[in-house]
Coordinates of C-alpha atoms and ligand atoms in Angstrom, one line a residue:
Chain A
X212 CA 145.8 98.3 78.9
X213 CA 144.2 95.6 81.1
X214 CA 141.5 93.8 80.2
X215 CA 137.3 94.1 81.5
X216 CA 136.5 92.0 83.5
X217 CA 133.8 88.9 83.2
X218 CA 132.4 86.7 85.4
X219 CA 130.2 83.8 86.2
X220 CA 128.2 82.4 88.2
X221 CA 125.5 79.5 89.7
X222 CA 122.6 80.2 91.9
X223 CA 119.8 77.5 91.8
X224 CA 121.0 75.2 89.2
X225 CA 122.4 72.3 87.7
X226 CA 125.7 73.1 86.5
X227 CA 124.5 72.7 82.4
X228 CA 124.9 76.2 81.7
X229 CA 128.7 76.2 83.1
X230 CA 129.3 72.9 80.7
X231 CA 127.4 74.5 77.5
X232 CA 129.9 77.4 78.0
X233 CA 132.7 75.1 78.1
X234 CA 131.0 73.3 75.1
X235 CA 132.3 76.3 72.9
X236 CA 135.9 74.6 72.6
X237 CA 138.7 76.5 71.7
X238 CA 136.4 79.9 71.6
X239 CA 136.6 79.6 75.0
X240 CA 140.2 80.4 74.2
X241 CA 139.2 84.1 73.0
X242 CA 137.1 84.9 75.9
X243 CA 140.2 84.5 77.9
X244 CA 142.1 86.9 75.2
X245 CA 139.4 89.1 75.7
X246 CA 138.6 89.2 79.5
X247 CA 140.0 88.8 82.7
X248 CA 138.1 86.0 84.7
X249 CA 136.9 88.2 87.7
X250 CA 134.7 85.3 89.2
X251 CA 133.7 82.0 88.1
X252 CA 133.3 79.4 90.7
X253 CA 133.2 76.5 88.4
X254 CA 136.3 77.3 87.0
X255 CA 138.9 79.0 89.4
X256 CA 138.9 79.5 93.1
X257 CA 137.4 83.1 94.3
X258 CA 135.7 83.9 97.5
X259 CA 132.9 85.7 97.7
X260 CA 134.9 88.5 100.3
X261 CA 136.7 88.9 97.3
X262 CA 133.3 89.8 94.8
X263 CA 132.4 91.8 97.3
X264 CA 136.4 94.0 97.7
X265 CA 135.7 95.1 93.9
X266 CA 134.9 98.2 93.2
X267 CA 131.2 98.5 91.6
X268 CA 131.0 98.3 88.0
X269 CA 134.2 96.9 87.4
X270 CA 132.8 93.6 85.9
X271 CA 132.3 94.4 82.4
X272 CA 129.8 91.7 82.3
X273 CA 128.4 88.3 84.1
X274 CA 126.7 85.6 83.0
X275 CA 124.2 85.0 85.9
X276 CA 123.1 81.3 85.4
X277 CA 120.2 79.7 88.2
X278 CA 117.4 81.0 89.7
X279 CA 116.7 82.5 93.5
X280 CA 115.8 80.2 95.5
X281 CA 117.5 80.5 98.6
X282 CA 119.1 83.6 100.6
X283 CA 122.6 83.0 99.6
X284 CA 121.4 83.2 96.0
X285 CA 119.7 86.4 96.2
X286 CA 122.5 88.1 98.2
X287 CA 124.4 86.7 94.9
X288 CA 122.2 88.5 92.9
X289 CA 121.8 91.7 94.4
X290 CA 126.0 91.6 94.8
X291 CA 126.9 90.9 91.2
X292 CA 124.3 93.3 90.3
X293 CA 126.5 96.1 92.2
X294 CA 129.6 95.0 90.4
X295 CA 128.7 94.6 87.1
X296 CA 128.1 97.0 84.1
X297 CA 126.4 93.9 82.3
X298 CA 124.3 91.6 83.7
X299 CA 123.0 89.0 81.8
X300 CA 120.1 86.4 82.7
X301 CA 122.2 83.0 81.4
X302 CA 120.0 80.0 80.3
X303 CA 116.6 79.3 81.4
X304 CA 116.7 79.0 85.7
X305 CA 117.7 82.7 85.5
X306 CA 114.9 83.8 83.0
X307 CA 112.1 81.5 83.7
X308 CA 112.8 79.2 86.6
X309 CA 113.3 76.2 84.7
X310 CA 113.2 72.8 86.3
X311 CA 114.2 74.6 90.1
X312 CA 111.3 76.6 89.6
X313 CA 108.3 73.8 89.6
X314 CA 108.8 73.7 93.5
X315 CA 106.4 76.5 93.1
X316 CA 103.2 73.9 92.9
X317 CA 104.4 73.0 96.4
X318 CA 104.6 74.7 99.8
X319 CA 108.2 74.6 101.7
X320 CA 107.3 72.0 104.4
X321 CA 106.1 69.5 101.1
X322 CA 109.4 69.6 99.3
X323 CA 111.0 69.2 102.4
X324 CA 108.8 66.5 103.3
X325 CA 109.0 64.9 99.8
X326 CA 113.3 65.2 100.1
X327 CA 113.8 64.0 103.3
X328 CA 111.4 61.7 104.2
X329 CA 109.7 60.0 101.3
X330 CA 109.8 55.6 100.9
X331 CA 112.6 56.5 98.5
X332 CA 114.8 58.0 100.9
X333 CA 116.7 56.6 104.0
X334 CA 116.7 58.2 106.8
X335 CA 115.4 56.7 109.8
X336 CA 115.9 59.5 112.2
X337 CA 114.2 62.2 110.0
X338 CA 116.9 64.4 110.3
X339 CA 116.7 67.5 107.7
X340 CA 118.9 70.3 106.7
X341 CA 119.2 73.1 109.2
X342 CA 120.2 76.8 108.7
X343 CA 122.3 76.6 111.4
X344 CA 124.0 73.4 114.0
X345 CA 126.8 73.4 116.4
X346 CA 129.7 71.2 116.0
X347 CA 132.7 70.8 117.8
X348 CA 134.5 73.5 115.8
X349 CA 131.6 75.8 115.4
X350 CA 128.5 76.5 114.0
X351 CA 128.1 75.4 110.5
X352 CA 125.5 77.4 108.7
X353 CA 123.2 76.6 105.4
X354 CA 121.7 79.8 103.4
X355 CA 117.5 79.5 104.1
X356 CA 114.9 78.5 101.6
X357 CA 112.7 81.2 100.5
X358 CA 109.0 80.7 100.2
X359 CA 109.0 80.4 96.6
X360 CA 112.1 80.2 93.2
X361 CA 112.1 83.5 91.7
X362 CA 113.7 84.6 88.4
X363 CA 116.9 87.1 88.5
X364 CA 115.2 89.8 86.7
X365 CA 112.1 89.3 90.1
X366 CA 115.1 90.1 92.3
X367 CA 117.4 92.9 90.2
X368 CA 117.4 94.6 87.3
X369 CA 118.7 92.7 84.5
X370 CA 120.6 93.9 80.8
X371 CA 120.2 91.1 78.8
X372 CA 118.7 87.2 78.8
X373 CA 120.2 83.9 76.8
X374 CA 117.5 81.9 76.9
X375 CA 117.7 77.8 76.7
X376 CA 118.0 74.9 79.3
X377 CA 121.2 75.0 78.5
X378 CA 121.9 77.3 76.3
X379 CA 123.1 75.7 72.6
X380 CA 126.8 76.0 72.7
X381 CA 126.2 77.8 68.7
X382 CA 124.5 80.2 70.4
X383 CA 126.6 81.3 73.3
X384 CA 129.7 81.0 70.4
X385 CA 127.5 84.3 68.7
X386 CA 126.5 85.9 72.2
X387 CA 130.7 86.0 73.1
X388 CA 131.2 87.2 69.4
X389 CA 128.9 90.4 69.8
X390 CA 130.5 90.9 73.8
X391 CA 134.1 90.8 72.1
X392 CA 133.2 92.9 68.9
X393 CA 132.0 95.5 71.9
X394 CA 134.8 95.1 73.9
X395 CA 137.0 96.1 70.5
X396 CA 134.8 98.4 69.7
X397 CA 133.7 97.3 66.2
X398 CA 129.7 97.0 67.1
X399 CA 127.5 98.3 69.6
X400 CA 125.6 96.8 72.2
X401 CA 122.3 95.0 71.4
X402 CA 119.0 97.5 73.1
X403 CA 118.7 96.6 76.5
X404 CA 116.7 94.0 77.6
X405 CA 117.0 92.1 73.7
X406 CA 116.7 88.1 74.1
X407 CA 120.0 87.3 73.0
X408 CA 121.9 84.1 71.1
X409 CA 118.1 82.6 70.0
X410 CA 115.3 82.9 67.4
X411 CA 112.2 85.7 67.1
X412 CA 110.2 82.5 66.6
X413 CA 108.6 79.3 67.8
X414 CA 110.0 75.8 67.8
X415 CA 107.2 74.7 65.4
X416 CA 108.5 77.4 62.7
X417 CA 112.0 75.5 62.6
X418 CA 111.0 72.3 63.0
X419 CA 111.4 70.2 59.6
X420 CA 107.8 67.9 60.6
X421 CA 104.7 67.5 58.3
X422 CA 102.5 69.1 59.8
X423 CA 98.4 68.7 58.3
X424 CA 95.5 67.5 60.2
X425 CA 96.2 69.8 63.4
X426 CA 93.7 67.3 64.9
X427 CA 94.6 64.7 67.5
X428 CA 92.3 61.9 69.3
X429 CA 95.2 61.2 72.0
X430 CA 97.7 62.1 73.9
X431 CA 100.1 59.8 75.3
X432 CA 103.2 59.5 76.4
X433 CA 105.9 58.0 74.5
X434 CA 106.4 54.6 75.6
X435 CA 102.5 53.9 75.1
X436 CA 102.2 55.1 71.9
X437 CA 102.9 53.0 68.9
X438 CA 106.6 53.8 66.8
X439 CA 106.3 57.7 65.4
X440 CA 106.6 58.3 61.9
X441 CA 109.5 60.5 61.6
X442 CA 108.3 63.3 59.2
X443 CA 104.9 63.9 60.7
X444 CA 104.5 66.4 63.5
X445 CA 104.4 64.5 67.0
X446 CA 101.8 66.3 68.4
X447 CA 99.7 65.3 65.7
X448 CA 100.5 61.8 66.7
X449 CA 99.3 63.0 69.8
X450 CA 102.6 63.3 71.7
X451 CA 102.5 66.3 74.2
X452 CA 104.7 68.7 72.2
X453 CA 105.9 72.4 73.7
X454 CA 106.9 73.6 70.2
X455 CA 103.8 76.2 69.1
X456 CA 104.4 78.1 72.6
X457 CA 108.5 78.0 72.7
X458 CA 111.4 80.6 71.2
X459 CA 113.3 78.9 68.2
X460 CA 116.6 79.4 68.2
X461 CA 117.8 75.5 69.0
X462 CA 117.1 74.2 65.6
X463 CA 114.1 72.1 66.7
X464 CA 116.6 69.8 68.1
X465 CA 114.6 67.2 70.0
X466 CA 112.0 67.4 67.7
X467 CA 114.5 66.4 65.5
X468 CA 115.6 63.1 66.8
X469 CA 111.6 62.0 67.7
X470 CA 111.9 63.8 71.1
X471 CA 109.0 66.4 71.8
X472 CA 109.8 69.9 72.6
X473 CA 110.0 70.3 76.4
X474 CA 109.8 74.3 76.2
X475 CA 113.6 74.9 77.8
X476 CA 113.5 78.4 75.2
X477 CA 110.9 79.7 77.4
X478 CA 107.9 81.7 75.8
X479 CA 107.9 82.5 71.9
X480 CA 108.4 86.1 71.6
X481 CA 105.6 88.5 72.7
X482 CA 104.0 85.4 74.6
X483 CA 102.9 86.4 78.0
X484 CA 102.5 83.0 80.1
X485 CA 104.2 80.4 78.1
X486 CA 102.1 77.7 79.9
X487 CA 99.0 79.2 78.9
X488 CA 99.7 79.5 75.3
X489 CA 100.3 76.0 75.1
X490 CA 97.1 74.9 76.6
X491 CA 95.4 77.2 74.1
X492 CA 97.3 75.6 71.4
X493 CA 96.4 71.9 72.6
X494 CA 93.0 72.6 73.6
X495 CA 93.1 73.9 70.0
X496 CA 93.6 70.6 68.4
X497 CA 92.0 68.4 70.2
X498 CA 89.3 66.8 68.2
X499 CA 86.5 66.1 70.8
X500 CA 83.1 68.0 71.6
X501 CA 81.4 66.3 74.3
X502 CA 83.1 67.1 77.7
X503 CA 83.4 63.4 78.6
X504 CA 85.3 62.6 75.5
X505 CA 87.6 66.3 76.4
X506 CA 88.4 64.5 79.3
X507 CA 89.1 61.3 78.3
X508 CA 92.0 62.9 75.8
X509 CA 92.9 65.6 78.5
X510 CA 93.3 62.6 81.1
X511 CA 96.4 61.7 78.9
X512 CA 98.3 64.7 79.9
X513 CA 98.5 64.0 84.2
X514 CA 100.1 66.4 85.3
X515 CA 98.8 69.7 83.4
X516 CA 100.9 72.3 84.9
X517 CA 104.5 70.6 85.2
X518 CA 104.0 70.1 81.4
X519 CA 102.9 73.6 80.4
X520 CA 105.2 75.3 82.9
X521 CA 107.9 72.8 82.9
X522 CA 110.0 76.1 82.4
X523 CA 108.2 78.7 82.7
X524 CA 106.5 78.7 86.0
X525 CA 108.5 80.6 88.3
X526 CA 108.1 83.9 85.4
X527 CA 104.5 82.9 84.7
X528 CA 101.3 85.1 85.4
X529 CA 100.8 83.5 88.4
X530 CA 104.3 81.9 89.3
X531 CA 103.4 79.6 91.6
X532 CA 100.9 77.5 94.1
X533 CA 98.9 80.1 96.1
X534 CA 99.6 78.5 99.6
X535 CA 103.4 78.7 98.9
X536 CA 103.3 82.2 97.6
X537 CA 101.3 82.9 100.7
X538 CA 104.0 81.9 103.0
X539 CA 106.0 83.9 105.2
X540 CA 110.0 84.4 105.0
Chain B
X238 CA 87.1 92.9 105.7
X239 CA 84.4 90.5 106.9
X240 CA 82.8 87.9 104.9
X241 CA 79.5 89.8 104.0
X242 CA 81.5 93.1 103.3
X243 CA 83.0 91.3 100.7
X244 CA 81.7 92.2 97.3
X245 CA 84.3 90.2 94.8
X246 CA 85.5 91.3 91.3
X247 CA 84.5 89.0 88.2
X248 CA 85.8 89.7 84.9
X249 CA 82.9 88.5 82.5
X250 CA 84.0 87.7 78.8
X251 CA 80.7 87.7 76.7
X252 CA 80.5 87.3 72.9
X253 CA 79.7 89.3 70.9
X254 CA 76.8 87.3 68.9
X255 CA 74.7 86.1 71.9
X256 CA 75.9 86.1 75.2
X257 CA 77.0 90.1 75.6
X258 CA 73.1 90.7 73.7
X259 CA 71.9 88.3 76.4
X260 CA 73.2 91.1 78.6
X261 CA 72.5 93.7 76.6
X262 CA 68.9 92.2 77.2
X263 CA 68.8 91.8 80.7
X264 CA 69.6 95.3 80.8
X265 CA 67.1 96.7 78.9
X266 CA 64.7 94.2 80.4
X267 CA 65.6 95.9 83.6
X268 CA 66.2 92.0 84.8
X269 CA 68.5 92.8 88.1
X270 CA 71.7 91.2 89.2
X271 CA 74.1 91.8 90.9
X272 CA 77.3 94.7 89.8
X273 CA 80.0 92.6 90.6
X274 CA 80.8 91.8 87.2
X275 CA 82.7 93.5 84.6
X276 CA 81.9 93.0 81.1
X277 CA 84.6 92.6 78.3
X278 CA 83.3 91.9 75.0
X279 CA 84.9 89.7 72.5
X280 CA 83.9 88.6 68.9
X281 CA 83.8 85.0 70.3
X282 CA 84.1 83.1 73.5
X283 CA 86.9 80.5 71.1
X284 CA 88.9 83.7 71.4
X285 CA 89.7 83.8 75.2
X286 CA 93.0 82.5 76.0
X287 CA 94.0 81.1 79.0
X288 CA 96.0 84.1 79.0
X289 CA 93.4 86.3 79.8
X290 CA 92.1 84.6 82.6
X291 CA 95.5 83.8 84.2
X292 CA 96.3 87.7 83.6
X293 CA 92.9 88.7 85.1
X294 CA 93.2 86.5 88.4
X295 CA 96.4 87.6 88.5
X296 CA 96.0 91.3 88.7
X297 CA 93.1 90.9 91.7
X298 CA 90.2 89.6 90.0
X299 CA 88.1 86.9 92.3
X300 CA 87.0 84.8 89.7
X301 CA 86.5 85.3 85.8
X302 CA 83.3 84.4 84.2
X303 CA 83.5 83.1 80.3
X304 CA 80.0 83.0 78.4
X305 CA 79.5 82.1 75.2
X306 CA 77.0 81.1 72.7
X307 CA 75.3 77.2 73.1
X308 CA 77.1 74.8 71.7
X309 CA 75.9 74.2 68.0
X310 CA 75.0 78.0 67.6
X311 CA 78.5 79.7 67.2
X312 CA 78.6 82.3 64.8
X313 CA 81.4 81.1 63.8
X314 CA 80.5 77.1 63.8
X315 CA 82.5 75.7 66.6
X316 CA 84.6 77.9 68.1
X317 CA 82.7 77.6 71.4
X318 CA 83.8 73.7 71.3
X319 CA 87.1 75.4 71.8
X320 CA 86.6 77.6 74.2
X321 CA 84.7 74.2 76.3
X322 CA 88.0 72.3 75.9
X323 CA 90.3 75.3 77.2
X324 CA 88.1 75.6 80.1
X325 CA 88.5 71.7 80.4
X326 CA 92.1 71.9 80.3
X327 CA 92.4 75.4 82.4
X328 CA 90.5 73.9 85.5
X329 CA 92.7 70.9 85.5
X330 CA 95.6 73.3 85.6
X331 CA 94.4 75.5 87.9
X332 CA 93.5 73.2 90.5
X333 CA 97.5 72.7 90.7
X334 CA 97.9 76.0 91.6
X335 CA 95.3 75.9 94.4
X336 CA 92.7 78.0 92.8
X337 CA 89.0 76.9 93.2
X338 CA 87.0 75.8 90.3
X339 CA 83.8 77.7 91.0
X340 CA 86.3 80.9 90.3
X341 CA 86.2 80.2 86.7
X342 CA 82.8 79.5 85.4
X343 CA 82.1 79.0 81.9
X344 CA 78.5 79.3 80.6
X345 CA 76.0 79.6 77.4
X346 CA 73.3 82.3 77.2
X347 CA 71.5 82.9 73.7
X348 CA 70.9 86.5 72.1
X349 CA 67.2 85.8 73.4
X350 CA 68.4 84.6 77.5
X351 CA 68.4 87.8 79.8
X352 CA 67.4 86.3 82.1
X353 CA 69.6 83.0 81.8
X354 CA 72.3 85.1 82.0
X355 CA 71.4 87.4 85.2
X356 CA 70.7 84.1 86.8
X357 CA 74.4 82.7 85.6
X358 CA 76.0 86.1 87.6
X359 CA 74.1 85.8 90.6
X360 CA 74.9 82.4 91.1
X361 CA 78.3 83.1 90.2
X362 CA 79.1 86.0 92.7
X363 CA 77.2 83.7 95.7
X364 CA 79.8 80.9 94.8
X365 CA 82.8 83.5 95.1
X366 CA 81.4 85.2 97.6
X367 CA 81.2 81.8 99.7
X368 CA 85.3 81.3 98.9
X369 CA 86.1 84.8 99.8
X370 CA 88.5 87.4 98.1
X371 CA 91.6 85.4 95.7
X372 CA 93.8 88.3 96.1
X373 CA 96.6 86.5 94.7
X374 CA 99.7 87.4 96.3
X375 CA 101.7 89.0 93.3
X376 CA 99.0 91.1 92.4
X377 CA 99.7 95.0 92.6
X378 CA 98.5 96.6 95.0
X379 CA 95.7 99.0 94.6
X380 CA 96.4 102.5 95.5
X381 CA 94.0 103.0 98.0
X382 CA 95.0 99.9 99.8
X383 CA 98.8 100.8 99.5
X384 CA 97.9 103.8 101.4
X385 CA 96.1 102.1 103.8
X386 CA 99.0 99.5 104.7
X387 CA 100.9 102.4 105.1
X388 CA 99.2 104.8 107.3
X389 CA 99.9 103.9 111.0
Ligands
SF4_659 S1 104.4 70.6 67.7 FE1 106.5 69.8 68.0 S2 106.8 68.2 66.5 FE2 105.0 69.4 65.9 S3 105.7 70.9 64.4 FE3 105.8 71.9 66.5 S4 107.9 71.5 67.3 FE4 107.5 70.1 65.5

């Protein structure tokens, strides 16, 4: 009996997701018993003629790491979406936008502006990317930017999501466990649309920290703060910390070592707008009445929505800058 | 739609100890002003999230109008304190995503301030008015105005 079929692959992102899966060791070993690698850029060579020759629904399932941000990556999308049974929103870029996804504060022209053309970058002749230019073997062409970064599940319908920036290795070890006790039929697949491999919690719940005065004078960022006590909650030492508005299922690992919580989990479950819970949860604590002494702490915190959204913003309420959500194709 | 045709939607949170019985009183004061606003009534004005506003401009509201007791007189001590430093923190975040900060107005009207409060609408729907309609680009569309894009 041959095998079904699994694939992979990477639409806006950084390559993490690919290494976390590879991060599994030798279980990557029984995915291979278990499947047949349909597709999976990072690791073996197939075309995308090739994707597109299969018949439709004969990938058992695909890990869809990234997030849509340009044509190429929707066509992706939409394609895998046709060929697979299963298709699973891998790591935070495909759920919430992650990192690729803060483009949204900015119009088109500014990121381009920012890339090509800023003090930090050389390039005299202001030459930038273009979605097509002759050559003397051809025309060379480069898939176009859309207006905004959009999350798979904006663009198809998606089966399941793996949340995490990347996703903890532990995690995807359980996710491939449940895929293979399927595929033997010894369990049954999770409801559609679960949050798979991570926590029904917030960072905060698994995080080992003292927390007790829920009050903080501050906020700072690390480097101007004096050295953290390493039992006390670092909020509370007035450390901008994503943990009371993020899924657990990492273990509180930065917390852990004295790094806040960036929110790579995406929202805690039943959290609508992870960036807004947060600001509910910090405006919470902070221990000030007057509005000049608000704004004196809040001055602390620069750049409001990269921090709340740092993930989140591409799936938020309003998922991005109003002039760049405005724009035109 | 032309700028005087324009009659915007604000999504009023009032609390439920003064400022929806401010209201309440400029209603049966007959104190007039204007319809734009939607009242939602909450125990306290500490119990908006930033949530609701995002979700109300969101969805097609033009601006979102928080009031709440004065500061010193919450019913439930300082819970309006709270709901000052979210509104703090919100504008600063909001102003990222290009949205005006006359669109979210937070204000204090006692049990006793009818009037205070008609006053705190009406200057509120000139502001928005002046700004024009949000319609924030993800919002669904309204039936009537899907028809409308549709019919030739
Ligand atoms: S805010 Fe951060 S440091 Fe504090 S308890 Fe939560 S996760 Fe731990």
């Amino acid at each position: 009996m041959s095998k079904p079929r699994f694939a992979m692959y990477w639409a806006a992102a950084c390559g993490g997701c690919e290494i976390a899966v590879l991060n599994i060791d030798e279980k990557v070993l029984e995915l291979d018993a278990h499947f047949d690698v349909a597709f999976w850029p990072a690791a073996m060579d197939v075309k995308y003629k090739d994707v597109e020759a299969m018949e439709d629904q004969s990938i058992l399932v695909t890990l869809f790491n990234g997030s849509i941000r340009t044509d190429e990556n929707e066509h992706l999308a939409r394609l895998l979406r046709r060929k697979s049974k299963l298709l699973v929103a891998f790591g935070s870029c495909a759920n919430e936008g992650c990192i690729p996804g803060l483009a949204n504060l900015s119009p088109r022209e500014q990121i381009f502006e920012r890339a090509y053309t800023s003090p930090s970058t050389e390039n005299p002749d202001r030459i930038r990317p273009q979605p097509a230019c002759q050559v003397a073997e051809g025309t060379l062409t480069l898939p176009p930017l859309q207006p905004v970064v959009r999350t798979l599940d904006q663009v198809v319908e998606v089966d399941y999501h793996v949340p995490g920036c990347p996703p903890e290795s532990h995690q995807i070890a359980a996710v491939l466990d449940v895929l293979i006790a399927v595929v033997k039929g010894e369990a049954q697949l999770p409801p559609k649309g679960a949050v798979l491999g991570a926590g029904n919690s917030t960072v905060c719940d698994e995080c080992p920290r003292k927390r007790d005065v829920k009050r903080i004078d501050k906020l700072a960022r690390i480097q101007e703060l004096p050295p953290l006590a390493t039992d006390v909650c670092l909020l509370e030492q007035g450390l901008m910390c994503a943990g009371p508005a993020t899924r657990s299922g990492c273990n509180s690992r930065c917390p852990n070592v004295g790094a806040p919580c960036i929110g790579c989990y995406g929202a805690a479950p039943d959290v609508l707008d992870q960036g807004a819970r947060l600001m509910t949860a910090i405006a919470s604590v902070v221990e000030a009445q007057e509005p000049e002494d608000i704004d004196r702490v809040l001055d602390g915190l620069p750049d409001p929505a990269g921090t709340f959204y740092r993930f989140g913003l591409a799936h938020s309420l309003l998922r991005a800058n109003r002039a760049a959500l405005a724009e035109k194709p | 739609m032309s700028e005087s045709a324009f009659e915007p939607v604000i999504i009023g949170f009032t609390c439920n100890w003064c400022s929806y019985r401010a209201a309440d009183l400029a209603g049966t004061s007959r104190i007039k002003y204007p319809p734009n606003v939607r009242l939602i009534r909450v125990m306290c004005s500490g119990r908006i999230d930033p949530t609701f506003v995002l979700k109300a401009l969101a969805d097609g509201a033009d601006g979102v109008m928080i009031a709440g007791c004065h500061p010193g007189e919450c019913h439930y001590l300082e819970q309006n304190y709270k709901a000052l430093r979210r509104h703090r923190l919100l504008q600063r975040t909001l102003a990222q995503f290009g949205i005006e900060p006359e669109r979210v107005r937070l204000t204090w009207a006692s049990a006793a301030e009818g009037a205070r409060f008609a006053e705190e609408v009406g200057a509120m729907v000139d502001e928005v008015k002046k700004l024009g309609p949000l319609n924030w680009p993800t919002r669904p569309v309204p039936q009537s105005e899907a028809a409308a894009e549709v019919a030739p």
